[in-house]
Coordinates of C-alpha atoms in Angstrom, one line a residue:
M1 CA 89.3 -38.2 105.6
K2 CA 90.4 -41.3 107.6
Y3 CA 93.9 -42.6 106.7
I4 CA 94.5 -39.4 104.6
D5 CA 94.3 -36.3 106.8
E6 CA 95.5 -38.2 109.9
F7 CA 98.6 -39.4 108.1
N8 CA 99.6 -35.9 107.0
E9 CA 99.6 -34.3 110.5
P10 CA 102.6 -31.9 110.8
A11 CA 103.0 -32.3 114.6
L12 CA 103.3 -36.1 114.3
A13 CA 105.7 -35.7 111.4
R14 CA 107.9 -33.5 113.5
R15 CA 108.0 -36.0 116.3
L16 CA 109.0 -38.8 113.9
L17 CA 111.7 -36.6 112.3
D18 CA 113.0 -35.7 115.8
D19 CA 113.3 -39.4 116.6
I20 CA 115.1 -40.1 113.4
H21 CA 117.5 -37.2 113.8
A22 CA 118.2 -38.3 117.4
T23 CA 118.9 -41.9 116.4
V24 CA 121.2 -41.5 113.4
T25 CA 124.9 -41.6 114.1
Q26 CA 126.4 -42.7 110.7
P27 CA 125.5 -42.6 107.0
W28 CA 122.7 -45.0 105.8
A29 CA 121.3 -45.6 102.3
L30 CA 117.7 -46.8 102.2
M31 CA 115.8 -47.8 99.0
E32 CA 112.1 -47.2 98.6
V33 CA 110.9 -49.9 96.3
C34 CA 107.6 -48.3 95.1
G35 CA 107.2 -45.5 92.7
G36 CA 104.2 -44.3 94.6
Q37 CA 106.4 -43.9 97.6
T38 CA 108.9 -42.0 95.5
H39 CA 106.3 -39.5 94.5
S40 CA 105.1 -39.0 98.0
I41 CA 108.7 -38.5 99.2
I42 CA 109.5 -35.9 96.6
R43 CA 106.1 -34.2 96.8
H44 CA 106.3 -33.7 100.5
G45 CA 110.1 -33.0 100.6
I46 CA 110.7 -35.9 103.0
D47 CA 114.2 -36.6 101.6
Q48 CA 115.0 -32.9 102.4
L49 CA 113.7 -33.2 106.0
L50 CA 115.8 -36.3 106.9
P51 CA 119.3 -36.0 108.4
E52 CA 122.1 -35.5 105.9
K53 CA 123.3 -39.0 106.8
V54 CA 120.1 -40.7 105.6
E55 CA 119.9 -41.1 101.9
L56 CA 116.7 -42.3 100.1
I57 CA 117.5 -44.2 96.9
H58 CA 114.7 -44.5 94.4
G59 CA 114.3 -48.1 93.2
P60 CA 112.7 -49.8 90.2
G61 CA 109.2 -49.6 91.7
C62 CA 107.3 -48.1 88.8
P63 CA 105.6 -50.9 86.7
V64 CA 105.2 -48.7 83.6
C65 CA 108.9 -47.8 83.8
V66 CA 110.2 -51.3 84.0
T67 CA 108.1 -52.7 81.3
P68 CA 110.8 -53.8 78.8
L69 CA 111.1 -52.1 75.4
D70 CA 110.5 -55.3 73.5
M71 CA 107.1 -55.6 75.2
I72 CA 106.2 -52.0 74.3
D73 CA 107.2 -52.7 70.7
K74 CA 105.1 -55.9 70.7
A75 CA 102.1 -53.9 72.0
L76 CA 102.6 -51.4 69.2
E77 CA 102.8 -54.1 66.6
I78 CA 99.6 -55.8 67.9
A79 CA 97.7 -52.5 68.3
S80 CA 98.6 -51.6 64.7
R81 CA 96.7 -54.6 63.3
P82 CA 93.4 -53.8 61.6
N83 CA 91.1 -56.2 63.4
V84 CA 92.4 -55.4 66.9
I85 CA 91.0 -53.3 69.7
F86 CA 93.9 -52.7 72.0
C87 CA 93.1 -51.7 75.6
S88 CA 95.4 -50.3 78.2
F89 CA 95.6 -48.1 81.2
G90 CA 96.2 -44.5 80.2
D91 CA 99.7 -44.2 81.5
M92 CA 101.0 -46.7 79.0
L93 CA 99.9 -44.7 75.9
R94 CA 102.8 -42.2 75.9
V95 CA 105.6 -44.7 76.9
P96 CA 108.1 -44.6 74.1
G97 CA 108.8 -47.7 72.1
T98 CA 111.7 -47.9 69.6
D99 CA 110.1 -45.4 67.2
R100 CA 106.6 -44.5 68.4
D101 CA 104.1 -44.9 71.2
L102 CA 100.5 -46.0 71.5
F103 CA 99.2 -42.5 71.0
R104 CA 100.9 -42.4 67.6
V105 CA 99.4 -45.8 66.7
K106 CA 96.0 -44.4 67.7
G107 CA 96.6 -41.3 65.6
A108 CA 97.4 -43.4 62.6
G109 CA 94.1 -45.2 62.8
G110 CA 94.7 -48.0 65.3
D111 CA 91.8 -48.7 67.7
V112 CA 93.5 -48.0 71.0
R113 CA 91.3 -47.5 74.0
V114 CA 91.9 -46.4 77.6
V115 CA 90.1 -48.5 80.2
Y116 CA 90.0 -48.4 84.0
S117 CA 89.9 -52.2 84.6
P118 CA 90.7 -55.3 82.6
L119 CA 87.1 -56.3 83.0
D120 CA 86.2 -53.2 80.9
A121 CA 88.3 -54.8 78.1
L122 CA 86.5 -58.1 78.6
T123 CA 83.1 -56.2 78.2
I124 CA 84.4 -54.7 75.0
A125 CA 85.3 -58.2 73.7
Q126 CA 81.7 -59.3 74.5
R127 CA 80.3 -56.4 72.5
N128 CA 82.6 -56.9 69.6
P129 CA 82.7 -60.6 68.9
D130 CA 84.1 -60.1 65.4
R131 CA 87.2 -58.2 66.7
E132 CA 90.2 -59.3 68.7
V133 CA 90.4 -57.4 72.0
V134 CA 93.8 -57.3 73.8
F135 CA 94.5 -55.9 77.2
F136 CA 98.0 -54.8 78.1
G137 CA 98.5 -56.5 81.5
I138 CA 101.5 -54.8 83.3
G139 CA 102.4 -54.2 86.8
F140 CA 103.7 -55.7 90.1
E141 CA 101.9 -58.2 92.3
T142 CA 99.3 -55.5 93.0
T143 CA 97.6 -55.5 89.6
A144 CA 98.2 -59.2 88.7
P145 CA 95.2 -60.7 90.6
A146 CA 92.7 -58.5 88.6
N147 CA 94.3 -59.6 85.3
A148 CA 94.3 -63.2 86.4
M149 CA 90.6 -63.0 87.4
T150 CA 89.7 -61.4 84.0
V151 CA 91.3 -64.3 82.0
H152 CA 89.6 -66.8 84.3
Q153 CA 86.3 -65.0 83.7
A154 CA 86.9 -65.0 79.9
R155 CA 87.4 -68.8 79.9
R156 CA 84.4 -69.3 82.1
L157 CA 82.1 -67.2 79.8
G158 CA 83.6 -68.8 76.7
I159 CA 84.9 -65.4 75.3
R160 CA 87.5 -66.4 72.7
N161 CA 88.3 -63.1 71.2
F162 CA 90.0 -61.7 74.3
S163 CA 93.7 -62.0 75.1
L164 CA 96.2 -60.6 77.6
L165 CA 99.6 -59.2 76.7
V166 CA 101.4 -60.1 80.0
S167 CA 104.3 -58.1 81.5
H168 CA 103.9 -58.7 85.2
V169 CA 106.9 -58.5 87.5
R170 CA 107.7 -59.6 91.1
V171 CA 109.4 -57.5 93.7
P172 CA 111.4 -60.0 95.8
P173 CA 113.6 -61.2 92.8
A174 CA 114.3 -57.5 92.0
I175 CA 115.5 -56.9 95.6
E176 CA 117.7 -60.0 95.2
A177 CA 119.1 -58.6 91.9
I178 CA 119.8 -55.2 93.4
M179 CA 121.7 -56.7 96.4
R180 CA 123.8 -58.9 94.1
S181 CA 124.8 -55.9 91.9
P182 CA 128.5 -54.9 92.3
S183 CA 127.4 -51.3 92.4
C184 CA 124.8 -51.7 95.1
R185 CA 124.9 -49.2 97.9
V186 CA 121.5 -50.1 99.5
Q187 CA 121.6 -51.0 103.2
A188 CA 117.9 -51.4 103.8
F189 CA 114.5 -51.4 102.0
L190 CA 111.2 -49.8 102.4
A191 CA 108.9 -52.4 100.9
A192 CA 105.7 -51.5 99.1
G193 CA 102.6 -51.9 101.2
H194 CA 100.2 -52.6 98.4
V195 CA 102.3 -55.4 97.0
C196 CA 102.5 -57.0 100.5
S197 CA 98.7 -56.6 101.0
V198 CA 98.4 -59.1 98.2
M199 CA 101.4 -61.3 98.7
G200 CA 102.1 -61.0 102.4
T201 CA 105.6 -60.9 103.8
A202 CA 106.6 -64.6 103.6
E203 CA 109.3 -64.0 100.8
Y204 CA 111.1 -61.3 102.7
P205 CA 112.7 -62.8 105.8
E206 CA 115.0 -65.0 103.8
L207 CA 116.1 -61.9 101.7
A208 CA 116.7 -59.9 104.9
E209 CA 118.8 -62.7 106.5
R210 CA 120.8 -63.6 103.4
H211 CA 121.8 -60.0 102.6
Q212 CA 121.8 -58.7 106.2
V213 CA 119.4 -55.8 105.4
P214 CA 116.3 -54.6 107.2
I215 CA 113.1 -54.7 105.2
V216 CA 110.3 -52.5 106.5
V217 CA 106.8 -52.7 104.9
T218 CA 105.3 -49.3 104.7
G219 CA 102.5 -47.2 103.1
F220 CA 102.4 -44.1 101.0
E221 CA 101.3 -41.2 103.2
P222 CA 104.0 -38.9 104.7
L223 CA 103.6 -40.4 108.2
D224 CA 103.7 -43.9 106.8
I225 CA 107.0 -43.2 105.1
L226 CA 108.5 -41.4 108.1
E227 CA 107.5 -44.3 110.4
G228 CA 109.1 -46.7 107.9
V229 CA 112.3 -44.7 107.9
R230 CA 112.3 -44.4 111.6
R231 CA 111.9 -48.2 112.1
T232 CA 114.6 -48.9 109.5
V233 CA 117.1 -46.5 111.0
H234 CA 116.6 -48.0 114.5
Q235 CA 117.4 -51.5 113.0
L236 CA 120.4 -50.2 111.2
E237 CA 121.8 -48.5 114.2
R238 CA 121.3 -51.7 116.3
G239 CA 122.8 -53.9 113.7
E240 CA 119.6 -55.8 113.1
H241 CA 118.1 -57.1 109.8
R242 CA 114.5 -58.1 110.3
V243 CA 111.3 -57.8 108.3
D244 CA 109.0 -55.3 110.1
N245 CA 105.4 -54.5 109.1
A246 CA 104.8 -50.8 109.6
Y247 CA 101.6 -51.0 107.5
G248 CA 99.5 -53.2 109.7
R249 CA 96.2 -51.6 108.7
A250 CA 96.5 -53.1 105.2
V251 CA 99.1 -55.9 105.3
R252 CA 98.8 -59.3 106.9
D253 CA 101.7 -61.8 107.0
D254 CA 99.8 -64.3 104.8
G255 CA 98.6 -61.6 102.3
N256 CA 95.3 -62.1 100.5
P257 CA 94.5 -65.8 100.2
A258 CA 91.8 -65.4 97.5
A259 CA 94.2 -63.3 95.3
L260 CA 97.0 -65.8 95.9
R261 CA 94.9 -68.7 94.8
M262 CA 93.8 -66.9 91.6
L263 CA 97.5 -66.1 90.8
E264 CA 98.5 -69.7 91.4
E265 CA 95.8 -71.0 89.1
V266 CA 96.2 -68.6 86.2
F267 CA 99.9 -67.6 86.2
E268 CA 103.3 -69.4 86.4
V269 CA 106.6 -67.8 87.4
T270 CA 109.0 -67.0 84.6
D271 CA 112.2 -65.0 84.0
R272 CA 111.3 -61.5 83.0
S273 CA 113.2 -58.6 81.4
W274 CA 113.1 -55.2 83.2
R275 CA 113.6 -52.1 81.2
G276 CA 117.0 -50.5 81.9
I277 CA 118.0 -53.4 84.1
G278 CA 118.0 -56.6 82.1
T279 CA 116.6 -60.1 82.7
I280 CA 116.0 -61.1 86.3
P281 CA 115.4 -64.8 86.9
D282 CA 112.0 -65.8 88.3
S283 CA 111.0 -62.2 88.4
G284 CA 107.7 -62.3 86.5
W285 CA 104.6 -64.2 85.6
R286 CA 103.2 -65.5 82.4
L287 CA 99.9 -67.3 81.7
S288 CA 100.1 -71.0 82.6
A289 CA 99.6 -73.7 80.1
A290 CA 96.0 -74.1 81.0
F291 CA 95.3 -70.4 79.9
R292 CA 97.9 -70.2 77.1
E293 CA 95.2 -69.6 74.5
Y294 CA 94.6 -66.2 76.1
D295 CA 98.2 -65.2 75.7
A296 CA 98.5 -62.3 73.2
E297 CA 102.2 -63.0 72.5
H298 CA 101.2 -66.6 71.6
R299 CA 98.1 -65.6 69.6
F300 CA 99.7 -62.9 67.5
Q301 CA 103.2 -64.4 67.1
V302 CA 105.2 -61.2 67.7
D303 CA 108.5 -62.7 68.7
G304 CA 110.6 -61.1 65.9
V305 CA 110.4 -57.5 67.3
R306 CA 113.7 -55.5 67.1
T307 CA 114.3 -52.8 69.6
C308 CA 116.6 -49.7 70.1
E309 CA 116.8 -47.6 73.2
S310 CA 117.5 -43.9 73.2
A311 CA 121.2 -43.2 73.6
A312 CA 120.5 -40.0 75.5
C313 CA 118.2 -41.6 78.1
R314 CA 119.8 -42.7 81.4
S315 CA 116.6 -44.0 82.9
G316 CA 118.2 -47.5 83.4
E317 CA 120.6 -45.9 85.9
V318 CA 117.7 -44.1 87.6
L319 CA 115.8 -47.4 87.9
Q320 CA 118.8 -49.0 89.5
G321 CA 119.2 -46.2 92.0
L322 CA 122.6 -45.2 90.6
L323 CA 121.5 -41.8 89.4
K324 CA 119.0 -39.2 90.7
P325 CA 116.8 -37.9 87.8
N326 CA 118.1 -34.4 87.9
Q327 CA 121.7 -35.7 87.5
C328 CA 120.8 -36.8 83.9
E329 CA 122.0 -34.4 81.3
A330 CA 118.7 -34.7 79.3
F331 CA 116.5 -34.2 82.3
G332 CA 114.2 -31.2 82.0
T333 CA 115.8 -30.1 78.7
V334 CA 115.5 -32.5 75.8
C335 CA 113.5 -34.9 78.1
T336 CA 110.3 -33.5 79.5
P337 CA 106.8 -35.0 80.1
R338 CA 105.7 -33.6 76.8
N339 CA 108.7 -35.0 75.0
P340 CA 109.9 -38.0 77.0
L341 CA 112.9 -40.0 76.2
G342 CA 112.1 -42.8 78.7
A343 CA 109.3 -44.3 80.7
T344 CA 110.5 -42.8 84.0
M345 CA 109.5 -39.3 82.6
V346 CA 106.1 -40.5 81.4
S347 CA 104.7 -42.7 84.2
S348 CA 102.6 -41.2 87.0
E349 CA 104.9 -43.2 89.3
G350 CA 108.2 -42.5 87.5
A351 CA 111.1 -40.9 89.5
C352 CA 111.9 -38.5 86.6
A353 CA 108.3 -37.4 86.4
A354 CA 108.2 -36.8 90.2
Y355 CA 111.3 -34.6 90.1
Y356 CA 109.9 -32.6 87.2
L357 CA 106.4 -32.3 88.6
Y358 CA 107.7 -31.1 92.0
R359 CA 110.3 -28.8 90.6
R360 CA 113.5 -30.6 91.5
L361 CA 115.0 -29.2 88.3
E362 CA 118.5 -28.3 89.4
H363 CA 121.1 -30.4 87.6
G364 CA 123.8 -32.1 89.7
P365 CA 123.9 -32.8 93.4
A366 CA 120.7 -32.3 95.4
S367 CA 120.2 -28.9 97.0
P368 CA 120.9 -28.7 100.8
K369 CA 118.3 -30.2 103.0
E370 CA 115.9 -28.0 104.9
A371 CA 114.4 -28.7 108.3
S372 CA 110.7 -27.8 108.2
P373 CA 107.8 -30.2 109.1
V374 CA 105.7 -32.0 106.5
G375 CA 102.4 -30.2 105.8

């Protein structure tokens, strides 16, 4: 299958790995921003194939994982109300709030439904004019245009019983926050290709220059990631700090103009809280004043929610790249996908879920790296 099989070719992977091994002369720490990239790295053992001097740090690139606890609790409060149909993507249903999750709300009688698109939720609203229908709109720049378009469509069609619970976050301010952290060890970034396919690369050169870090846009298949690492290492070894697009088949410098216009019309930039990290200035979106009537937080007045994180969960450190999942004392014991303490064990893009799924279960330092080609 084009762009799948050809980007999993072992012989090409070996050539890229040989180049990386031949280039590296000193230790480097690279952060992959996207949780999808993390899963690909762990699934294919890419981190174990790289030179010992190249460390991949898992960043806060899972949208489910960084959705703040207070927003989860607001979702639970709204979904529990008798006249509400609460719609969400499936991976949000088991994300733990303070004392329950959406599955428990559904089990207690709440009308919680899994949908595959925000437009599905809008259709439900059309078919149930006597009910309030809420869609849980989370994610990075990748999912924001579809949610913006759905709200735009709701207003155009005059559908008043639909609203959006918005928890969208933006990648560049997160990179800024990571680099400003006193505990930061990151020397370069692998930027998320799908985010850049929407937004383009215009926000990254200033970040690369200000913090003297290479930023290489890359995809999600093994060869994509290895090529991204290869280009990054070459920059680091030469003392360069440029933005490099290694995902040219999907990313243009100016992004997707139609999606950008929709985002600009429907959303406005705001400060946003990230679970396990805290508030990052200008790191999110909310509905603009022109679309405020479709804002579920405004409609349902859920500002008084009180939250409490699990004391045993260290997912905040995992999200900041300070801790590998299997270095957490709860990992794989009291915290498993069937009984998760935090969102990083629940989400299909969470780092803890990746380590558990692909059997990186040993506690403590990672096992020695092996040198066999990706297959």
